[in-house]
Short mmCIF file of C-alpha atoms in Angstrom, two decimals:
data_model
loop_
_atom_site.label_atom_id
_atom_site.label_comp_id
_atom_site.label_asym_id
_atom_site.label_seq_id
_atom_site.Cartn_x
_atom_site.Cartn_y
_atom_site.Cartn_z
CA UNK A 1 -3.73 30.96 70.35
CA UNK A 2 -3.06 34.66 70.01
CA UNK A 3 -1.86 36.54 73.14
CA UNK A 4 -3.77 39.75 74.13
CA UNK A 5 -1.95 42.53 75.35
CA UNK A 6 -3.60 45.29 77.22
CA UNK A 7 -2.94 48.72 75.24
CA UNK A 8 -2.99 51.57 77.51
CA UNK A 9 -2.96 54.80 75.10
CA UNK A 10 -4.35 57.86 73.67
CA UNK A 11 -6.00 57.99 70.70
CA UNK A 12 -5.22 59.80 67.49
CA UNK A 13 -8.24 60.43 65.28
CA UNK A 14 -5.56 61.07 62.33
CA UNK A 15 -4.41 56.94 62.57
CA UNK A 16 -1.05 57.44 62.77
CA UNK A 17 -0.21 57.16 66.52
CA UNK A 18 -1.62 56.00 69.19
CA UNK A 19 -3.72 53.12 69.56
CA UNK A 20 -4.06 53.21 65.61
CA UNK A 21 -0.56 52.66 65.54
CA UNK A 22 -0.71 49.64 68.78
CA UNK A 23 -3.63 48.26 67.18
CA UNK A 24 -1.94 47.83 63.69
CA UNK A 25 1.23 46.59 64.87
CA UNK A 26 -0.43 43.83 67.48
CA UNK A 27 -2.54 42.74 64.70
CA UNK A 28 0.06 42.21 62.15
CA UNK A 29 2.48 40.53 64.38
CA UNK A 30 0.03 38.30 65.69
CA UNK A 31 -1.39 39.34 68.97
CA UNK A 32 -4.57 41.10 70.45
CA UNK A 33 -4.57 44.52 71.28
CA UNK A 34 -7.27 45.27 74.07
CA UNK A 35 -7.32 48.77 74.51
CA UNK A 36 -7.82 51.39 77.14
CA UNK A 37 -7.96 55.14 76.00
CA UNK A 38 -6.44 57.62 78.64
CA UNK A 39 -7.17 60.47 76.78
CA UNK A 40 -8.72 61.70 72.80
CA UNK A 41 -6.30 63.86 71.12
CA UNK A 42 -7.25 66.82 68.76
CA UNK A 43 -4.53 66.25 65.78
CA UNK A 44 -3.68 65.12 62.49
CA UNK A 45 -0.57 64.46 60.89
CA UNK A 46 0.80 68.20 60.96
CA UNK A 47 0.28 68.43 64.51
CA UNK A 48 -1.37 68.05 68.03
CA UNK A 49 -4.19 70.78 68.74
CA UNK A 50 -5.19 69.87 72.01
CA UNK A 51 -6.34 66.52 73.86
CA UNK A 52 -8.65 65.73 76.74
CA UNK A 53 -8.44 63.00 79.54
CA UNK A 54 -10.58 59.96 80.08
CA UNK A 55 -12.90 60.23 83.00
CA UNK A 56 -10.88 57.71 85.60
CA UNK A 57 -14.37 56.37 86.71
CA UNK A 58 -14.97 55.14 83.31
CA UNK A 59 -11.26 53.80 82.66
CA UNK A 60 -11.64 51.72 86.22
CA UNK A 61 -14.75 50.24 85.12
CA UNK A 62 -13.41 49.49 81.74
CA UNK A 63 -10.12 47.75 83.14
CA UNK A 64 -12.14 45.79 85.60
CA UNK A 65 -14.66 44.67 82.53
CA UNK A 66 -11.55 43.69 80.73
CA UNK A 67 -9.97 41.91 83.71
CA UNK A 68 -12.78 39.50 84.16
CA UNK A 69 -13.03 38.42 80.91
CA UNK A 70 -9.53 38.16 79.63
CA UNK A 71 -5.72 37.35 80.50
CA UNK A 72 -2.80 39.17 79.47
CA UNK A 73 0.48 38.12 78.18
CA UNK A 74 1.96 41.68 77.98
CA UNK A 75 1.07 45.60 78.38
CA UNK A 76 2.16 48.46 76.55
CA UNK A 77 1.54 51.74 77.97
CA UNK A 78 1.96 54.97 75.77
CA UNK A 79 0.36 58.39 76.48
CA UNK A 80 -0.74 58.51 80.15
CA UNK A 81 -1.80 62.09 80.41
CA UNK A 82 -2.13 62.82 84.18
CA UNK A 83 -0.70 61.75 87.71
CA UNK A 84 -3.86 60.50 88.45
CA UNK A 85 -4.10 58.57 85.06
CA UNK A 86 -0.74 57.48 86.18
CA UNK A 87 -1.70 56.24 89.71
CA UNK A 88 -4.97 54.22 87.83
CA UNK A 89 -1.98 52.30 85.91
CA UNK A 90 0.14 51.41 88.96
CA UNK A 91 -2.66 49.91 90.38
CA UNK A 92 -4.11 48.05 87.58
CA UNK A 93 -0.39 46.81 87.14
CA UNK A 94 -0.39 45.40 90.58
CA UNK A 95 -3.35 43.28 89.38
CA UNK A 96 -1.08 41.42 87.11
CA UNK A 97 1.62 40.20 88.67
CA UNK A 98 3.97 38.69 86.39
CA UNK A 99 2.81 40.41 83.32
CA UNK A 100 5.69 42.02 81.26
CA UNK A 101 5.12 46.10 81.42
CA UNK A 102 6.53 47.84 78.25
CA UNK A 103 6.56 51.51 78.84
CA UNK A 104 6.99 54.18 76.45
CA UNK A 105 6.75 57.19 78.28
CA UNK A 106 5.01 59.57 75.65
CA UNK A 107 4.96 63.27 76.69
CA UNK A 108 4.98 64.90 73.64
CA UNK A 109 3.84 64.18 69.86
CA UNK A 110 6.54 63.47 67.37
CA UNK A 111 5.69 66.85 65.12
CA UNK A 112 5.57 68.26 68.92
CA UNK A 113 2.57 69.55 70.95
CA UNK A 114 2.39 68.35 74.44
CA UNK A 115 0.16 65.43 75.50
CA UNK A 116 -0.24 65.35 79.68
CA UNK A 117 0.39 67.82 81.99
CA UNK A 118 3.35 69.38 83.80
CA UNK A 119 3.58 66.85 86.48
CA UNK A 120 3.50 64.03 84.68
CA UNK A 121 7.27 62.55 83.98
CA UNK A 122 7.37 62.89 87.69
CA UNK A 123 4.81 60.48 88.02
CA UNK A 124 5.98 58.42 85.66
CA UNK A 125 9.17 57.88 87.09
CA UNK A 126 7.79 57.33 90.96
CA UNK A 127 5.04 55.00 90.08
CA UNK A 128 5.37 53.56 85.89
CA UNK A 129 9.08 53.10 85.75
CA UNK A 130 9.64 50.99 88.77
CA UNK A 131 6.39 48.35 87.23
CA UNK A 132 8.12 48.32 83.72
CA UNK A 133 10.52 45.31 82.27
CA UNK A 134 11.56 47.98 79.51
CA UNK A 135 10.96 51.76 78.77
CA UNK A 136 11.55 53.28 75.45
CA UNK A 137 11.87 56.78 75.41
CA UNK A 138 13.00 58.72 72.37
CA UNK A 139 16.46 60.98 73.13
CA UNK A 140 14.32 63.99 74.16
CA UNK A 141 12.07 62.38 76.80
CA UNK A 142 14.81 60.44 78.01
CA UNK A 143 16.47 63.57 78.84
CA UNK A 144 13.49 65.47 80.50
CA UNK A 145 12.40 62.59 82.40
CA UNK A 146 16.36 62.30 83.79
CA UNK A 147 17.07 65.86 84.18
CA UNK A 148 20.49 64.62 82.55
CA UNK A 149 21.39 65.64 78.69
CA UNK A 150 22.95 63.41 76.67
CA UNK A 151 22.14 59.44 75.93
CA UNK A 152 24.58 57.69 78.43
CA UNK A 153 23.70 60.48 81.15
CA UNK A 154 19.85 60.07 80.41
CA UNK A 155 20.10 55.93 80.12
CA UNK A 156 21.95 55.09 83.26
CA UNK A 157 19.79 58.27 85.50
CA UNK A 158 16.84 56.25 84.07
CA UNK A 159 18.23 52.79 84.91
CA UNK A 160 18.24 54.26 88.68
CA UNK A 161 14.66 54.69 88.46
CA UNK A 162 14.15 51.03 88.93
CA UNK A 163 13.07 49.84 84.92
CA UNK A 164 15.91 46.80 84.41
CA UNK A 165 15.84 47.94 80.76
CA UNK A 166 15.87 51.37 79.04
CA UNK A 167 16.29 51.56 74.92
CA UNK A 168 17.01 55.29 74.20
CA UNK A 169 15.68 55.52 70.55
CA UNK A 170 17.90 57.82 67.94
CA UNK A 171 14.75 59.20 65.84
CA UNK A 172 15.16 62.67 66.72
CA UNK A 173 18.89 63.16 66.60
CA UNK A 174 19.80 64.26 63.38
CA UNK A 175 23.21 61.53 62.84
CA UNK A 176 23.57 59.70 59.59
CA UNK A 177 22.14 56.60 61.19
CA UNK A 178 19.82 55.98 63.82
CA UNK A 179 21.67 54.91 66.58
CA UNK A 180 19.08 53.46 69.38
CA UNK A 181 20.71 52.52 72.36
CA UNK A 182 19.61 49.52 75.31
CA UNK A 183 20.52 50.80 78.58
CA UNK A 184 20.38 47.53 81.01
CA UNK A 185 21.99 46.45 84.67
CA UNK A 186 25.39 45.08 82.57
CA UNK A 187 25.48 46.06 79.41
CA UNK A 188 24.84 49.09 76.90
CA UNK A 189 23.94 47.46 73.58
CA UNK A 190 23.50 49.54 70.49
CA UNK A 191 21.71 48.81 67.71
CA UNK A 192 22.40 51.30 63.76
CA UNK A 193 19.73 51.69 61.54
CA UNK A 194 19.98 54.26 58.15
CA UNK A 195 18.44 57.16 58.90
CA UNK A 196 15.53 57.62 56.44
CA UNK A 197 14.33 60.68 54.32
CA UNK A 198 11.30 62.09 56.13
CA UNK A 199 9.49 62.66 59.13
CA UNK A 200 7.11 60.03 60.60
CA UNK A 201 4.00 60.20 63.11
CA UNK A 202 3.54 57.23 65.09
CA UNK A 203 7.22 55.21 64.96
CA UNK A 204 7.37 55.12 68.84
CA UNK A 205 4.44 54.10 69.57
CA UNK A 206 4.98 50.91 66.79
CA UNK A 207 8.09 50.41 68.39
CA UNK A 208 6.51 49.90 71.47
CA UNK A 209 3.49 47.76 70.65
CA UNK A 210 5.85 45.75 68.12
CA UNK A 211 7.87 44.50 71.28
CA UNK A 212 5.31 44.11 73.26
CA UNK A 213 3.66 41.80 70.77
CA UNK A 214 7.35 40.13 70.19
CA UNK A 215 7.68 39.96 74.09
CA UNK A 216 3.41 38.67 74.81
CA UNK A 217 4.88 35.74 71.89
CA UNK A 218 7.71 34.56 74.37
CA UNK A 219 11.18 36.16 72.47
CA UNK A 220 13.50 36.99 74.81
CA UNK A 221 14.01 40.54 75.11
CA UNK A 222 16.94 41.19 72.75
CA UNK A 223 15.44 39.09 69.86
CA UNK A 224 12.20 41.07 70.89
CA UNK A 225 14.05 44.55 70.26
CA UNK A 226 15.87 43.58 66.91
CA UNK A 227 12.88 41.80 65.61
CA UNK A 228 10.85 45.33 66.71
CA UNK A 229 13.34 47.75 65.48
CA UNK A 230 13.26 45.60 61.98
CA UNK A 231 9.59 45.65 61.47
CA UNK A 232 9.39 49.74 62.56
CA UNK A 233 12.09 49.81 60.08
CA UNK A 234 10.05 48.24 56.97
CA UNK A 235 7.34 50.41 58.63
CA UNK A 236 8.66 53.45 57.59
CA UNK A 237 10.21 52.67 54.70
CA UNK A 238 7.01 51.88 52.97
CA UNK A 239 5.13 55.12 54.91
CA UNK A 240 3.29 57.18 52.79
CA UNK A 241 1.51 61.07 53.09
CA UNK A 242 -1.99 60.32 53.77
CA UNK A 243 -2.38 63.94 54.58
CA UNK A 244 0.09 67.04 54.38
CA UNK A 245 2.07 66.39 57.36
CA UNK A 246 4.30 63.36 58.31
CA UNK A 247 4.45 60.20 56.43
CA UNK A 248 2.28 57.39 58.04
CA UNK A 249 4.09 54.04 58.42
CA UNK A 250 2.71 51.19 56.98
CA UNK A 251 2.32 48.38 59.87
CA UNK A 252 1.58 45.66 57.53
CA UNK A 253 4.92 44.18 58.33
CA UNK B 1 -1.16 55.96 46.97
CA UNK B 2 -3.34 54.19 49.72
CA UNK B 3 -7.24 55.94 50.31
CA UNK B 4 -8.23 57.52 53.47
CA UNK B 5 -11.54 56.37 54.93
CA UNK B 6 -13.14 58.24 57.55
CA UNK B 7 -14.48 56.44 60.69
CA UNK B 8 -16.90 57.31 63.02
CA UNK B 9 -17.58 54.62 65.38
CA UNK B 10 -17.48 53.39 69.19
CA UNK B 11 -14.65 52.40 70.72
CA UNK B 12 -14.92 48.75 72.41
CA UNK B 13 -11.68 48.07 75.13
CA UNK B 14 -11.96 44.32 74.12
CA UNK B 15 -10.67 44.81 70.81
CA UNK B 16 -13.37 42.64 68.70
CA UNK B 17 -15.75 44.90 67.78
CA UNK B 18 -15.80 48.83 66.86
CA UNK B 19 -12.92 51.01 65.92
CA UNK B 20 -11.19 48.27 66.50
CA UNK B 21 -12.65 45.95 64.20
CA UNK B 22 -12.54 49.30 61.38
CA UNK B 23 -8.80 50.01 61.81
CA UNK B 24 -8.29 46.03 61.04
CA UNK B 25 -9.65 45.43 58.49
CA UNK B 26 -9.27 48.80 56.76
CA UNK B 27 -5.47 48.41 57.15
CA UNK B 28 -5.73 44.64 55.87
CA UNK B 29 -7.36 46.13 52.96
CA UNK B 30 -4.79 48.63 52.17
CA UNK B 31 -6.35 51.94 53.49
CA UNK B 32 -5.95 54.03 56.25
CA UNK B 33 -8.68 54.81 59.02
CA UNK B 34 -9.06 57.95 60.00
CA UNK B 35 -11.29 57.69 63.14
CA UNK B 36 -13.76 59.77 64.97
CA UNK B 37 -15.04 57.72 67.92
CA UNK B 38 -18.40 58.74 69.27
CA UNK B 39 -19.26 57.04 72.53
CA UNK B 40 -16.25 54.88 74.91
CA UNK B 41 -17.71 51.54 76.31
CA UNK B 42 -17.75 49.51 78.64
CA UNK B 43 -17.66 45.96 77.47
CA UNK B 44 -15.44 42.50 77.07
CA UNK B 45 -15.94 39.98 74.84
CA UNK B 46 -19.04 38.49 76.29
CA UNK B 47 -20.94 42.08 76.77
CA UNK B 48 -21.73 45.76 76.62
CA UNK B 49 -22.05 47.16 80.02
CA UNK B 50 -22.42 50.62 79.54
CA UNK B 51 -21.20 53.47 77.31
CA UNK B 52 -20.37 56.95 77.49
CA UNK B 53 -20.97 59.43 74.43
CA UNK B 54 -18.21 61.72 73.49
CA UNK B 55 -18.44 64.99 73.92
CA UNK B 56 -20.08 67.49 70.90
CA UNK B 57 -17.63 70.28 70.82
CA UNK B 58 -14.74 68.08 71.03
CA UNK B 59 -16.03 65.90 67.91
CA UNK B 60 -16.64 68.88 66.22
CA UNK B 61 -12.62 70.03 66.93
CA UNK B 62 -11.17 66.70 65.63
CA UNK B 63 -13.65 66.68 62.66
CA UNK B 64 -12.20 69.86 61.65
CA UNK B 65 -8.79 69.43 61.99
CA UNK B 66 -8.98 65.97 60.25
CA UNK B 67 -10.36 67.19 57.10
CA UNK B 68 -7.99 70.64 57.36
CA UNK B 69 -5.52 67.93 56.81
CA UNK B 70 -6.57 64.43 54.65
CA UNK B 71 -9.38 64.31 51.75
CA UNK B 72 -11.05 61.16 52.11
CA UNK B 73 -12.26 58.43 49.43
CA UNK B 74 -15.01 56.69 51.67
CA UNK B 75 -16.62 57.36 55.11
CA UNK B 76 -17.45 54.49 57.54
CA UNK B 77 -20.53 54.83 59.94
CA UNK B 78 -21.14 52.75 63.31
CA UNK B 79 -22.19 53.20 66.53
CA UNK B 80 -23.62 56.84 66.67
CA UNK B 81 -25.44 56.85 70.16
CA UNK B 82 -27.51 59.99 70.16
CA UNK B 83 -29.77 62.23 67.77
CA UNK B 84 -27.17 64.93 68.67
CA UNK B 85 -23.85 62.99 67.43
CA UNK B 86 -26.27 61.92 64.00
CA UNK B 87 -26.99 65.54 63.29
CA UNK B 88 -23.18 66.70 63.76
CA UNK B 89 -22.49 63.63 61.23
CA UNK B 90 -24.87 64.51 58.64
CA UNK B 91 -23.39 68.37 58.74
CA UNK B 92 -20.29 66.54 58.47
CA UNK B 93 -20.83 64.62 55.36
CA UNK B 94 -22.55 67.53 53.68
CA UNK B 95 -18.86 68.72 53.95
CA UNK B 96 -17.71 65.97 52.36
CA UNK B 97 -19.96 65.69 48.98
CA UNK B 98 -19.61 63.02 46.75
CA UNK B 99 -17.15 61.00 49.23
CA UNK B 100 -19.39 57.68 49.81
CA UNK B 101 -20.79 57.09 52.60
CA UNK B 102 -21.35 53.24 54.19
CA UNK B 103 -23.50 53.53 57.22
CA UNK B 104 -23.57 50.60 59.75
CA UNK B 105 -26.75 51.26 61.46
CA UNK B 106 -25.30 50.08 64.95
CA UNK B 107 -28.18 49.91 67.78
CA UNK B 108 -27.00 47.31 70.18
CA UNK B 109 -23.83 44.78 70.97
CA UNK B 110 -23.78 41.61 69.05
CA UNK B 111 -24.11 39.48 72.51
CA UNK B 112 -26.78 42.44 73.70
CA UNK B 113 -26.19 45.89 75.23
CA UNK B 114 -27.48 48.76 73.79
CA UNK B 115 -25.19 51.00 71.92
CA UNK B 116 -27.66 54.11 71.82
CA UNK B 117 -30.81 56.58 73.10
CA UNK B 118 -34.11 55.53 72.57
CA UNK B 119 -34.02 57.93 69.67
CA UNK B 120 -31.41 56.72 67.44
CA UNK B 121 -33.39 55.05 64.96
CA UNK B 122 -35.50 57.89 63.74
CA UNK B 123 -32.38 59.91 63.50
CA UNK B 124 -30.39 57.48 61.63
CA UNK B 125 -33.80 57.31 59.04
CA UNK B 126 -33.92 61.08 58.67
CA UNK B 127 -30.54 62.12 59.05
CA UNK B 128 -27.89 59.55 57.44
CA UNK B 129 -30.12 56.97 55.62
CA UNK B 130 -30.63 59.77 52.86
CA UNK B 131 -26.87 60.52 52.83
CA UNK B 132 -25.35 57.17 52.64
CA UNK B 133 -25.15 55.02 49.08
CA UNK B 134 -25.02 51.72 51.53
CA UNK B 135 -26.01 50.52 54.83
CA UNK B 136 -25.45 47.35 55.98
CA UNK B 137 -27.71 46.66 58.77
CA UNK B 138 -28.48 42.98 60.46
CA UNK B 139 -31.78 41.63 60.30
CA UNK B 140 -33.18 42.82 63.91
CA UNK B 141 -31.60 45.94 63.48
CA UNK B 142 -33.45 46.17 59.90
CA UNK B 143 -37.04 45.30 61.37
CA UNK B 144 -36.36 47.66 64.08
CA UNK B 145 -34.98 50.90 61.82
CA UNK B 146 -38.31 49.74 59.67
CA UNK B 147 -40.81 48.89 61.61
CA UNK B 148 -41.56 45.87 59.76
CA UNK B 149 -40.97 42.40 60.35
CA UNK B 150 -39.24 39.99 57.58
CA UNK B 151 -36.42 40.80 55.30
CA UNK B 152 -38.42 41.29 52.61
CA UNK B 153 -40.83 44.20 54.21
CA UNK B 154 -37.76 45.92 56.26
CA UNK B 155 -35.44 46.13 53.23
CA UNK B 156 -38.32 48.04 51.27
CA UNK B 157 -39.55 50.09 53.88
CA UNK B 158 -35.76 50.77 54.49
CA UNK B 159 -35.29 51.77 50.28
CA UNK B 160 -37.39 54.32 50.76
CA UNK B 161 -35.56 56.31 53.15
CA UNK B 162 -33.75 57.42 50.77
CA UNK B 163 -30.47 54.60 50.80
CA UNK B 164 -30.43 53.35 47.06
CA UNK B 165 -28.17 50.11 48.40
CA UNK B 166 -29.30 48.48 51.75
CA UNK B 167 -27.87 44.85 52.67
CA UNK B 168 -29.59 42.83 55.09
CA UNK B 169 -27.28 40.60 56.65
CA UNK B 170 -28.64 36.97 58.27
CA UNK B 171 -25.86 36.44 60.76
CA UNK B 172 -28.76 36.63 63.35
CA UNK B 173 -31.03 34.20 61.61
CA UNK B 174 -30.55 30.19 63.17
CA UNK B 175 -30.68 28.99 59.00
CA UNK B 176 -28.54 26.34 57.95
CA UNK B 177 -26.62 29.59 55.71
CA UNK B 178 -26.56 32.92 56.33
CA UNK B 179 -28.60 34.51 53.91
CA UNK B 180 -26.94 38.44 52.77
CA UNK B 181 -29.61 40.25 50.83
CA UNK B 182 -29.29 43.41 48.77
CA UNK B 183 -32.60 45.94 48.17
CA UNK B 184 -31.73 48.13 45.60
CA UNK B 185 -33.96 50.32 43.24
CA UNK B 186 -34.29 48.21 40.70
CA UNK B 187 -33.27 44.75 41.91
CA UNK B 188 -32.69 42.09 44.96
CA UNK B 189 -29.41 39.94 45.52
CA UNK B 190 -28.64 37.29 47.47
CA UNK B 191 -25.25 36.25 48.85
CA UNK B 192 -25.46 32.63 50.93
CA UNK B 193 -22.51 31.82 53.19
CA UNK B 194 -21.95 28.67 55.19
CA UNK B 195 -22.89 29.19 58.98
CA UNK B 196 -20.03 28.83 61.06
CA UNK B 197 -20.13 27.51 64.62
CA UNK B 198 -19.75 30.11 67.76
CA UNK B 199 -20.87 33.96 68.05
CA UNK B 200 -18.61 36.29 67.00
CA UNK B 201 -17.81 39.86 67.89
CA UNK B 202 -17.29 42.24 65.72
CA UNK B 203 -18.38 40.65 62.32
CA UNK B 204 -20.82 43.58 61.20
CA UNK B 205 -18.45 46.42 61.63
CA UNK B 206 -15.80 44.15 59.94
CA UNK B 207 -17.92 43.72 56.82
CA UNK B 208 -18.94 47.81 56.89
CA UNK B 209 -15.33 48.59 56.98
CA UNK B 210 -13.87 46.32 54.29
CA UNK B 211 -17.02 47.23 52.08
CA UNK B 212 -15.81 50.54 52.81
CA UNK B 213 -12.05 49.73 52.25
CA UNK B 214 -12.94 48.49 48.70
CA UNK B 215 -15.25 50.78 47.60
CA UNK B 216 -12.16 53.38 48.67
CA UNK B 217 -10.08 51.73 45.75
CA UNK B 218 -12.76 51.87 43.56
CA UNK B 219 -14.37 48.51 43.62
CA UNK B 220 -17.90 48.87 42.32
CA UNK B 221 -20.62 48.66 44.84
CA UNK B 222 -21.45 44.41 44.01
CA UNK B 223 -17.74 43.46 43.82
CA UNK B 224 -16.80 45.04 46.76
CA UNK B 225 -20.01 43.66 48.52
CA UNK B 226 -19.18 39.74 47.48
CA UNK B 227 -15.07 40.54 48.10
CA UNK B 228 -16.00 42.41 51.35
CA UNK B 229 -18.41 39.20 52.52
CA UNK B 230 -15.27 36.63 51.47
CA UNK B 231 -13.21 38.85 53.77
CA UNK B 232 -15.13 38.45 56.53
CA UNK B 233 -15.99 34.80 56.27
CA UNK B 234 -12.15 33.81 56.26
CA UNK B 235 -11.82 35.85 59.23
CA UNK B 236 -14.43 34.21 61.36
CA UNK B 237 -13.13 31.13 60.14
CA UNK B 238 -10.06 32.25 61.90
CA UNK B 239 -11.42 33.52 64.40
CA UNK B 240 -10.20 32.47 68.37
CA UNK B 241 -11.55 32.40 72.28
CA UNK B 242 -9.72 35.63 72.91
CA UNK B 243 -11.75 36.19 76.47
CA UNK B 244 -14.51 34.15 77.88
CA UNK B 245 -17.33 34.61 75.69
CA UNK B 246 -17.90 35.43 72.16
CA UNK B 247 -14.75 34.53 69.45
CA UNK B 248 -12.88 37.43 68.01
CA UNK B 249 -12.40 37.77 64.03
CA UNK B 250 -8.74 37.27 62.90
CA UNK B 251 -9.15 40.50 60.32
CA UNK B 252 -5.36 39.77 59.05
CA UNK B 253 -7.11 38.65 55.47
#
């Protein structure tokens, strides 16, 4: 038996993020990626153009569709959009008790271009954080979202915020190596990968969905985040410029 | 170099059937989906319970910055769900000349559910029958589109809309094998395929999209019609009890 997990994302018509990119990583590590789409982005690989939210009525009858029909052994949440998008989550989150929450707390696309509104890392931090078993923010929306700069400033604000695990990913630093950092109640573990040539649309969101899959499988979380960080890794080293923006990773493992 | 196929499909939350089911087997196959989707749902694995179409001008922005951006070696057609989103397709593809076009002619949920207006079929025959080199509908959807009853009398009614290549699949027939027939100007083929046990969900937008897929890499239209078929029968041979009801296609290849 496969494990679903329940995919809560936006959706990029370009196929390198979103729920292209949770889709293609559940699938090649094994799992089933249900999806729920918070909101349909205007981009391609160059850049975001605009997006606009899912009607919550329609999300709440989706969720509740998907909830009689099938169990979940995980859920990854990505773009979110809205506090009231936000709020929707929290409560469908409440309906699975138990269920590990991986949260990657998406406010902005990787080639920039914002993707939910003003209010939302608020939101995320009162209602999203405090449901999660992990978070995985990137260095630059670990550092808006704690009002701290800095990766050990950011990682233990965030720990605060009631997520037992935070991995602070190195992407956007510009370091020899990516250094990507787990932030947990007693320990900071660090894991070094080589930085590669290039710039990449969709790595957090694989990232995210890869442990989510690992975690919906039953690897404990550490084996879960090197396993993850490995396959992202192959990922982008065999990417490739489907259009003339970033380099698309191939999930294909 | 991998080939960019354009999608434009529906977008089912369950994860068997759709967009879903495109981006699969599309990135099994080695290409990346680009997708467009046209209407959200509302359905699990045992049905459709209602859809919503997406809106015009916002297909219309995507569209146009997708194709600013990626050329594209095939184009993938599903669920369309109005006359409106058919005509903004077919001034879409007249964009896009020579790029192949395999049209799906989606009209309801494999388990039930309709996936469209009343009016769908009568666009799909004026609009994209005449601008696609293959469609691939199911037997009921064939007799419906033609008005006709029998494989025979819908796939010849159907040729002269103005598709030189229409398959008529039999996964809806009760026959000991399902029974795959190609109309094409100037002959008929048969492809016969063991039946498998269970309903699956998904399987006709799996075998548009990997006839797609292979026709991207430059397959001609028969090989990548009997490859695309072998494709799909190992993944409902595969295939698991995801949800409740019908058993979702393991697209991995």
């Amino acid at each position: 038996m496969k494990p679903n997990i329940l995919v809560i994302a936006g959706h990029d018509p370009s196929g390198g993020a979103g729920i292209h990119a949770d889709i293609e990583a559940i699938h090649s590590l094994g799992g089933l990626a249900a999806t729920l789409i918070t909101g349909l982005t205007i981009q391609n690989s160059q850049n975001v153009r605009g997006f606009e939210l899912v009607d919550l009525n329609l999300l709440e009858r989706q969720a509740e569709t998907l909830l009689e029909d099938m169990q979940f052994s995980a859920v990854k949440i990505g773009m979110t959009g809205s506090p009231a998008i936000i709020r929707f989550i929290a409560r469908l989150l409440d309906q699975l008790p138990g269920v590990p929450v991986i949260l990657d707390p998406v406010l902005a696309a990787e080639a920039g271009g914002s993707l939910g509104e003003q209010s939302v890392p608020e939101a995320l931090l009162g209602e999203l954080f405090p449901r999660a078993m992990l978070a995985t923010p990137n260095l630059p929306e670990a550092e808006r979202l704690a009002g701290a700069s800095g990766v050990v400033g950011a990682g233990e604000t965030l720990l605060r915020h009631g997520c037992p695990n935070v991995l602070i990913t190195g992407t956007h630093d510009d370091t020899d190596a990516v250094l990507n950092h787990l932030f947990s109640e007693n320990q900071v573990r660090d894991w070094s990968w080589p930085r590669l040539a290039g710039s990449f649309h969709g790595s957090g969101c694989t990232l995210a969905s890869a442990c989510a899959a690992l975690i919906a499988r039953g690897l404990p979380l550490e084996q879960a985040l090197t396993d993850s960080q490995g396959y992202v890794y192959r990922a982008l080293q065999n990417a490739w410029q489907a259009g003339r923006g970033q380099l698309i990773p191939d999930r294909r493992g």
